[in-house]
């Protein structure tokens, strides 16, 4: 990838080196260092890119956490836009500058030089804020080196990415390292495994004493939330659903307040204009009631499923191939705990046998009398919808707003939302 600053060409790819280029060395490409040396090229460490790109005009907000990164990042972005700021957003759903999508779905956090390329684009478009998701991989691989964060946010830590980090302890340590310095930070103190440097820290909570503390909430067709900050009460309503989204919204409100110093009442009003994030607790249909969500961990599924205590839940899900296989039976166990019907299907099998993945999930379900196994995801959605009545909700979990399904090394067009709407349209046409 290339970055051009004041006619100087920086690249992290030795194949792109040309006369007077500067090779950007990182943890990911250090094995190619000798090629750059032998070619006589200047070399700098990726963290030193900050010395070449003036980022003083833009505030970087970074969000990490197992669950809630995308919703929190997107909500911060939307609130800031609503308040009249120019904003860039970088994350799982792509790269956005103001209202425009510049790049499609990508790594949650790009390689180092990719971050600087996107920040440069944001600055060129007069953005005042750069909101970015920060993955555990990015922290571990030093992809965020050289970035000065106006605010760091940590949503929560639960089991995920153990195919990469190997142990939950390592994963927790990596996530917590994001908060170990003295930079301004915002922390969910209801998360018991989260550790942070208390200097310059703000906290939010639904259960414990904190800077931004929820004191009352009602959850019916919409959610109403009341919280206190410095002994003054504030409130907001939202059409977003689930206790976990109260956490996400509290993080978003607090983040905008900390970085802009705008009135909290004004920020709360802006929240009410925001509907939901695509593929995150997204209502695809009211009748039948169908929701699509990205939940792909046992804890993420638990948070979604327990949000509907008065509904008969029909849960459709699978698990990603070539990822942490130990979480699969745990996902099955969570689905069994809350669901009237379970439809186990394929997610992104990648190079694994979909049948083996499904077997792993079923190992966590003791009584399988209410379980349907359907490897074909489109057929699984049809079967789930056929079970609906006025009391039910279909929760389609795992892929969110992904537009493809990954089988082997190929990507096939597949969107849960699009497929659901196709099925409903056929039913409507028949009737």
Coordinates of C-alpha atoms in Angstrom, one line a residue:
X1 CA 0.0 0.0 0.0
X2 CA 1.2 3.5 -0.8
X3 CA 1.0 6.7 1.1
X4 CA 2.1 10.0 -0.6
X5 CA 2.9 12.9 1.7
X6 CA 4.4 16.1 0.2
X7 CA 5.6 14.2 -2.9
X8 CA 7.3 11.6 -0.7
X9 CA 6.2 8.0 -1.4
X10 CA 5.9 5.6 1.6
X11 CA 5.1 2.0 1.0
X12 CA 5.0 -1.2 3.1
X13 CA 5.3 -3.4 0.0
X14 CA 8.8 -4.0 -1.5
X15 CA 7.2 -4.7 -4.9
X16 CA 6.0 -1.0 -4.9
X17 CA 9.4 0.5 -4.1
X18 CA 10.6 3.0 -6.7
X19 CA 13.2 5.7 -6.8
X20 CA 13.2 7.8 -3.6
X21 CA 10.5 5.6 -2.0
X22 CA 10.6 5.1 1.7
X23 CA 10.0 1.6 3.0
X24 CA 7.6 1.5 6.0
X25 CA 8.7 -1.3 8.4
X26 CA 6.2 -3.1 10.6
X27 CA 5.7 -6.3 12.5
X28 CA 4.0 -7.8 9.4
X29 CA 6.7 -7.1 6.8
X30 CA 10.0 -7.2 8.7
X31 CA 11.0 -10.3 6.8
X32 CA 11.3 -8.2 3.7
X33 CA 13.6 -5.6 5.4
X34 CA 16.7 -6.9 3.6
X35 CA 15.2 -6.4 0.2
X36 CA 14.7 -2.7 1.0
X37 CA 18.2 -2.4 2.5
X38 CA 19.9 -4.1 -0.5
X39 CA 17.9 -1.8 -2.8
X40 CA 19.3 1.2 -1.0
X41 CA 15.9 2.5 0.2
X42 CA 15.4 4.6 3.3
X43 CA 13.5 2.7 6.0
X44 CA 11.3 4.0 8.8
X45 CA 9.3 2.2 11.4
X46 CA 5.6 2.4 10.9
X47 CA 5.1 4.2 14.2
X48 CA 7.2 7.1 12.9
X49 CA 4.7 7.9 10.1
X50 CA 3.2 10.3 12.5
X51 CA 6.3 12.5 12.0
X52 CA 5.4 13.0 8.3
X53 CA 1.6 13.4 8.4
X54 CA 0.2 16.3 10.3
X55 CA -2.8 15.0 12.2
X56 CA -3.3 18.0 14.5
X57 CA -6.5 19.0 12.9
X58 CA -8.3 15.7 13.5
X59 CA -9.4 13.8 16.7
X60 CA -9.1 10.1 16.6
X61 CA -11.6 8.0 18.6
X62 CA -10.7 4.3 18.9
X63 CA -13.2 1.6 20.1
X64 CA -12.2 -1.9 21.1
X65 CA -14.1 -4.7 22.8
X66 CA -15.4 -8.1 21.9
X67 CA -19.0 -7.0 21.3
X68 CA -20.4 -3.5 20.5
X69 CA -17.5 -2.0 18.5
X70 CA -19.4 -1.5 15.3
X71 CA -22.6 -0.2 16.9
X72 CA -20.7 2.1 19.2
X73 CA -18.4 3.4 16.4
X74 CA -21.3 3.9 14.0
X75 CA -23.5 5.6 16.7
X76 CA -20.7 8.0 17.6
X77 CA -20.2 8.8 13.8
X78 CA -23.9 9.4 13.3
X79 CA -24.3 11.6 16.4
X80 CA -21.3 13.7 15.3
X81 CA -22.7 14.1 11.8
X82 CA -26.1 15.0 13.3
X83 CA -24.4 17.7 15.4
X84 CA -22.8 19.2 12.2
X85 CA -19.3 17.8 12.4
X86 CA -17.4 16.4 9.5
X87 CA -16.5 12.8 10.4
X88 CA -14.8 9.7 9.0
X89 CA -15.6 6.1 10.1
X90 CA -13.4 3.1 9.7
X91 CA -14.4 -0.4 10.7
X92 CA -15.8 -3.8 9.8
X93 CA -18.5 -2.3 7.6
X94 CA -16.0 -0.3 5.5
X95 CA -14.6 3.2 5.4
X96 CA -16.9 6.3 5.3
X97 CA -16.2 10.0 4.9
X98 CA -19.1 12.1 6.0
X99 CA -22.2 10.5 4.4
X100 CA -20.3 8.6 1.7
X101 CA -19.0 5.0 1.7
X102 CA -15.4 5.2 0.3
X103 CA -14.5 1.5 0.8
X104 CA -16.5 -1.6 1.2
X105 CA -16.2 -4.3 4.0
X106 CA -12.7 -4.8 5.2
X107 CA -10.5 -5.8 8.1
X108 CA -11.8 -4.2 11.3
X109 CA -8.5 -2.3 11.5
X110 CA -6.3 -2.0 8.5
X111 CA -2.5 -2.4 8.5
X112 CA -0.5 0.6 9.9
X113 CA 0.0 2.4 6.6
X114 CA -3.7 1.8 5.7
X115 CA -4.7 3.7 8.8
X116 CA -2.5 6.6 7.8
X117 CA -3.9 6.5 4.2
X118 CA -7.5 6.7 5.5
X119 CA -6.7 9.5 8.0
X120 CA -5.0 11.5 5.3
X121 CA -8.2 11.1 3.1
X122 CA -10.3 12.2 6.1
X123 CA -8.0 15.3 6.6
X124 CA -8.2 16.1 2.9
X125 CA -12.0 16.1 3.3
X126 CA -11.8 18.5 6.2
X127 CA -13.0 15.9 8.8
X128 CA -12.7 16.9 12.4
X129 CA -13.1 13.4 13.7
X130 CA -11.8 9.9 12.7
X131 CA -13.8 7.2 14.4
X132 CA -12.2 3.7 14.2
X133 CA -12.8 0.2 15.4
X134 CA -9.7 -1.4 17.0
X135 CA -9.5 -5.2 16.9
X136 CA -7.5 -7.4 19.2
X137 CA -5.4 -8.4 16.1
X138 CA -4.6 -4.8 15.4
X139 CA -3.4 -4.2 19.0
X140 CA -1.4 -7.4 19.0
X141 CA 0.2 -6.7 15.6
X142 CA 0.9 -3.0 16.5
X143 CA -1.3 -1.8 13.6
X144 CA -2.3 1.3 15.6
X145 CA 1.3 2.4 16.5
X146 CA 1.9 6.0 15.9
X147 CA -1.7 7.1 16.3
X148 CA -2.6 9.6 19.0
X149 CA -6.1 8.9 20.3
X150 CA -8.2 11.8 21.6
X151 CA -10.3 9.0 23.2
X152 CA -10.0 5.3 23.7
X153 CA -13.2 3.3 24.4
X154 CA -13.4 -0.3 25.8
X155 CA -16.9 -1.9 25.6
X156 CA -16.4 -5.3 27.1
X157 CA -14.3 -8.5 26.9
X158 CA -15.8 -12.0 26.3
X159 CA -14.5 -15.1 24.5
X160 CA -13.5 -14.5 20.9
X161 CA -10.6 -15.0 18.4
X162 CA -9.1 -17.9 20.4
X163 CA -8.0 -19.3 17.0
X164 CA -5.5 -16.4 17.0
X165 CA -4.8 -15.6 20.6
X166 CA -4.9 -19.3 21.8
X167 CA -5.9 -18.6 25.4
X168 CA -8.6 -16.3 26.9
X169 CA -5.9 -14.9 29.2
X170 CA -3.8 -13.8 26.3
X171 CA -6.9 -12.3 24.6
X172 CA -7.8 -10.4 27.8
X173 CA -4.2 -9.1 28.2
X174 CA -4.1 -7.8 24.6
X175 CA -7.4 -6.0 24.9
X176 CA -6.5 -4.5 28.3
X177 CA -3.2 -3.3 26.9
X178 CA -5.1 -0.7 24.9
X179 CA -6.0 1.1 28.1
X180 CA -2.6 0.8 29.9
X181 CA -1.3 4.3 29.0
X182 CA -2.4 7.7 30.3
X183 CA -4.5 8.8 27.3
X184 CA -8.1 9.8 27.8
X185 CA -10.2 6.7 28.0
X186 CA -13.9 5.6 28.5
X187 CA -14.5 2.3 30.2
X188 CA -17.5 0.0 30.9
X189 CA -16.8 -0.7 34.5
X190 CA -19.5 -3.4 34.6
X191 CA -17.0 -5.6 32.8
X192 CA -15.2 -7.5 35.6
X193 CA -12.1 -8.6 33.7
X194 CA -11.3 -5.2 32.2
X195 CA -8.2 -3.5 33.6
X196 CA -7.1 0.0 32.8
X197 CA -4.9 2.9 33.8
X198 CA -7.2 5.1 35.9
X199 CA -5.5 8.3 34.9
X200 CA -7.7 10.4 32.6
X201 CA -10.4 7.7 32.7
X202 CA -14.1 8.2 32.4
X203 CA -16.5 5.4 33.3
X204 CA -20.0 4.3 32.4
X205 CA -22.3 1.7 34.0
X206 CA -25.7 0.2 34.4
X207 CA -24.8 -1.4 37.7
X208 CA -22.0 0.4 39.5
X209 CA -21.1 4.0 40.6
X210 CA -19.6 5.7 37.6
X211 CA -19.2 9.0 35.8
X212 CA -22.1 8.2 33.4
X213 CA -24.4 6.1 35.4
X214 CA -27.8 4.7 34.2
X215 CA -30.3 5.0 37.0
X216 CA -33.5 4.0 35.2
X217 CA -34.5 2.1 32.1
X218 CA -37.7 0.8 30.5
X219 CA -37.7 -1.7 27.6
X220 CA -40.9 -2.3 25.6
X221 CA -41.5 -1.2 22.0
X222 CA -38.7 1.3 22.5
X223 CA -36.2 1.9 25.2
X224 CA -36.2 4.9 27.6
X225 CA -33.0 5.5 29.6
X226 CA -32.2 7.9 32.4
X227 CA -28.7 8.5 33.6
X228 CA -26.7 10.9 35.8
X229 CA -23.5 12.8 35.1
X230 CA -22.1 15.1 37.8
X231 CA -25.3 14.8 39.8
X232 CA -27.5 16.0 37.0
X233 CA -30.1 13.8 35.3
X234 CA -30.4 13.3 31.6
X235 CA -32.6 11.0 29.5
X236 CA -33.1 9.7 26.0
X237 CA -35.4 7.3 24.0
X238 CA -34.3 5.0 21.3
X239 CA -35.9 2.4 18.9
X240 CA -32.7 0.3 19.3
X241 CA -33.3 -2.9 21.3
X242 CA -31.5 -4.8 24.0
X243 CA -29.7 -4.1 27.3
X244 CA -26.4 -4.3 25.4
X245 CA -27.5 -1.4 23.2
X246 CA -28.0 0.7 26.3
X247 CA -24.3 0.1 27.0
X248 CA -23.4 1.0 23.4
X249 CA -25.5 4.1 23.5
X250 CA -24.1 5.2 26.8
X251 CA -20.5 4.8 25.5
X252 CA -21.5 6.8 22.4
X253 CA -23.1 9.7 24.3
X254 CA -20.2 9.9 26.7
X255 CA -17.7 9.8 23.9
X256 CA -19.3 12.6 22.0
X257 CA -19.5 14.7 25.2
X258 CA -15.9 14.1 26.2
X259 CA -14.5 15.0 22.7
X260 CA -16.8 17.9 21.8
X261 CA -18.0 19.3 25.2
X262 CA -21.4 19.8 23.6
X263 CA -24.4 19.9 26.0
X264 CA -25.5 16.4 27.0
X265 CA -29.2 17.3 26.4
X266 CA -28.3 18.1 22.8
X267 CA -26.3 14.9 22.4
X268 CA -29.2 12.8 23.8
X269 CA -31.6 14.5 21.4
X270 CA -29.3 13.5 18.5
X271 CA -29.4 9.9 19.6
X272 CA -33.2 9.8 19.2
X273 CA -32.7 10.5 15.4
X274 CA -30.7 7.3 15.0
X275 CA -32.5 4.1 14.1
X276 CA -30.0 1.2 14.2
X277 CA -26.8 -0.1 12.6
X278 CA -27.2 -2.3 9.5
X279 CA -26.9 -6.0 10.5
X280 CA -26.8 -5.2 14.2
X281 CA -30.1 -6.0 15.9
X282 CA -31.7 -4.9 12.6
X283 CA -35.4 -5.5 12.2
X284 CA -35.9 -6.9 8.7
X285 CA -39.7 -7.6 9.1
X286 CA -42.3 -6.7 11.7
X287 CA -44.8 -9.4 10.6
X288 CA -43.4 -12.0 10.9
X289 CA -41.0 -10.4 13.4
X290 CA -37.5 -11.1 12.1
X291 CA -34.2 -9.6 13.3
X292 CA -30.7 -10.0 11.8
X293 CA -27.7 -9.6 14.1
X294 CA -23.9 -10.2 13.9
X295 CA -23.7 -12.1 17.2
X296 CA -21.2 -14.8 16.7
X297 CA -19.9 -15.6 20.2
X298 CA -21.6 -17.3 23.1
X299 CA -21.8 -14.0 25.1
X300 CA -23.0 -12.0 22.0
X301 CA -25.7 -14.6 21.4
X302 CA -26.7 -14.5 25.1
X303 CA -27.1 -10.7 25.0
X304 CA -29.4 -10.9 21.9
X305 CA -31.5 -13.9 23.0
X306 CA -32.2 -12.6 26.5
X307 CA -33.6 -9.4 25.0
X308 CA -36.9 -11.2 24.1
X309 CA -38.2 -12.7 27.4
X310 CA -41.8 -12.5 26.2
X311 CA -41.3 -14.0 22.7
X312 CA -41.1 -17.5 21.4
X313 CA -37.6 -17.4 19.9
X314 CA -36.7 -19.2 16.7
X315 CA -32.9 -19.0 16.5
X316 CA -31.0 -19.5 13.2
X317 CA -27.2 -19.6 13.4
X318 CA -24.0 -21.5 12.5
X319 CA -20.4 -20.9 13.3
X320 CA -17.4 -19.7 11.2
X321 CA -15.0 -22.2 9.8
X322 CA -11.2 -22.1 10.7
X323 CA -12.0 -20.1 13.8
X324 CA -12.2 -21.0 17.5
X325 CA -14.0 -24.3 17.5
X326 CA -14.3 -24.6 21.3
X327 CA -17.0 -21.9 21.3
X328 CA -19.3 -23.8 19.1
X329 CA -20.9 -26.1 21.7
X330 CA -21.2 -23.1 24.0
X331 CA -23.2 -21.3 21.3
X332 CA -25.4 -24.3 21.0
X333 CA -26.0 -24.3 24.8
X334 CA -26.9 -20.6 24.8
X335 CA -29.4 -21.1 21.9
X336 CA -31.0 -24.0 23.7
X337 CA -31.4 -22.0 26.9
X338 CA -33.6 -19.3 25.3
X339 CA -35.1 -20.8 22.1
X340 CA -38.4 -22.5 21.3
X341 CA -37.0 -23.6 18.0
X342 CA -33.3 -23.8 16.9
X343 CA -32.2 -24.0 13.2
X344 CA -28.5 -24.9 13.0
X345 CA -27.0 -24.0 9.6
X346 CA -23.8 -22.9 7.8
X347 CA -22.2 -19.5 8.5
X348 CA -18.9 -19.0 6.6
X349 CA -17.4 -22.6 6.6
X350 CA -14.2 -21.5 4.8
X351 CA -12.0 -24.7 4.5
X352 CA -13.9 -26.7 7.1
X353 CA -16.6 -29.3 6.5
X354 CA -19.9 -27.6 7.3
X355 CA -21.3 -30.9 8.7
X356 CA -18.4 -31.0 11.2
X357 CA -19.1 -27.4 12.3
X358 CA -22.7 -28.3 12.8
X359 CA -21.8 -31.4 14.8
X360 CA -19.6 -29.2 17.1
X361 CA -22.6 -26.9 17.8
X362 CA -25.0 -29.8 18.4
X363 CA -22.6 -31.2 21.0
X364 CA -23.7 -28.3 23.3
X365 CA -27.4 -29.1 23.0
X366 CA -28.5 -32.0 25.2
X367 CA -32.2 -32.2 24.2
X368 CA -32.4 -31.9 20.4
X369 CA -36.1 -32.3 20.1
X370 CA -36.6 -28.7 19.0
X371 CA -33.6 -28.6 16.7
X372 CA -33.6 -28.5 12.9
X373 CA -30.4 -29.0 11.0
X374 CA -30.2 -27.4 7.6
X375 CA -26.8 -26.9 6.1
X376 CA -28.1 -24.7 3.3
X377 CA -28.5 -21.2 4.9
X378 CA -31.2 -20.1 2.4
X379 CA -33.3 -23.2 3.2
X380 CA -32.6 -22.8 6.9
X381 CA -34.2 -19.3 6.7
X382 CA -37.2 -20.7 4.9
X383 CA -37.7 -23.3 7.5
X384 CA -37.4 -20.8 10.4
X385 CA -39.9 -18.4 8.8
X386 CA -42.4 -21.3 8.3
X387 CA -42.4 -21.8 12.1
X388 CA -43.5 -18.2 12.9
X389 CA -46.7 -17.0 14.5
X390 CA -47.8 -13.8 16.3
X391 CA -45.8 -14.8 19.5
X392 CA -42.5 -15.5 17.8
X393 CA -39.4 -13.7 16.8
X394 CA -36.9 -15.1 14.3
X395 CA -33.3 -14.2 15.3
X396 CA -30.9 -14.8 12.5
X397 CA -27.4 -14.6 14.0
X398 CA -23.8 -14.6 13.0
X399 CA -23.4 -12.8 9.7
X400 CA -25.1 -9.5 10.3
X401 CA -25.0 -7.4 7.1
X402 CA -22.3 -9.4 5.4
X403 CA -23.0 -9.6 1.7
X404 CA -21.1 -12.8 1.0
X405 CA -20.7 -16.4 2.2
X406 CA -17.2 -17.8 2.3
X407 CA -16.8 -21.4 1.2
X408 CA -13.2 -22.6 0.7
X409 CA -11.3 -19.7 -0.8
X410 CA -14.4 -18.4 -2.7
X411 CA -16.9 -15.7 -1.8
X412 CA -20.5 -16.2 -3.0
X413 CA -23.1 -13.4 -2.9
X414 CA -25.3 -14.0 0.1
X415 CA -27.1 -11.6 2.4
X416 CA -29.4 -12.8 5.3
X417 CA -31.5 -9.7 4.9
X418 CA -31.9 -10.0 1.1
X419 CA -32.7 -13.7 1.4
X420 CA -35.3 -13.1 4.1
X421 CA -37.0 -10.4 2.0
X422 CA -37.0 -12.7 -1.0
X423 CA -38.7 -15.5 1.0
X424 CA -41.3 -13.1 2.4
X425 CA -42.0 -11.7 -1.0
X426 CA -42.6 -15.2 -2.4
X427 CA -45.0 -15.9 0.5
X428 CA -46.8 -12.7 -0.2
X429 CA -47.1 -13.4 -3.9
X430 CA -48.5 -16.9 -3.2
X431 CA -51.1 -15.5 -0.9

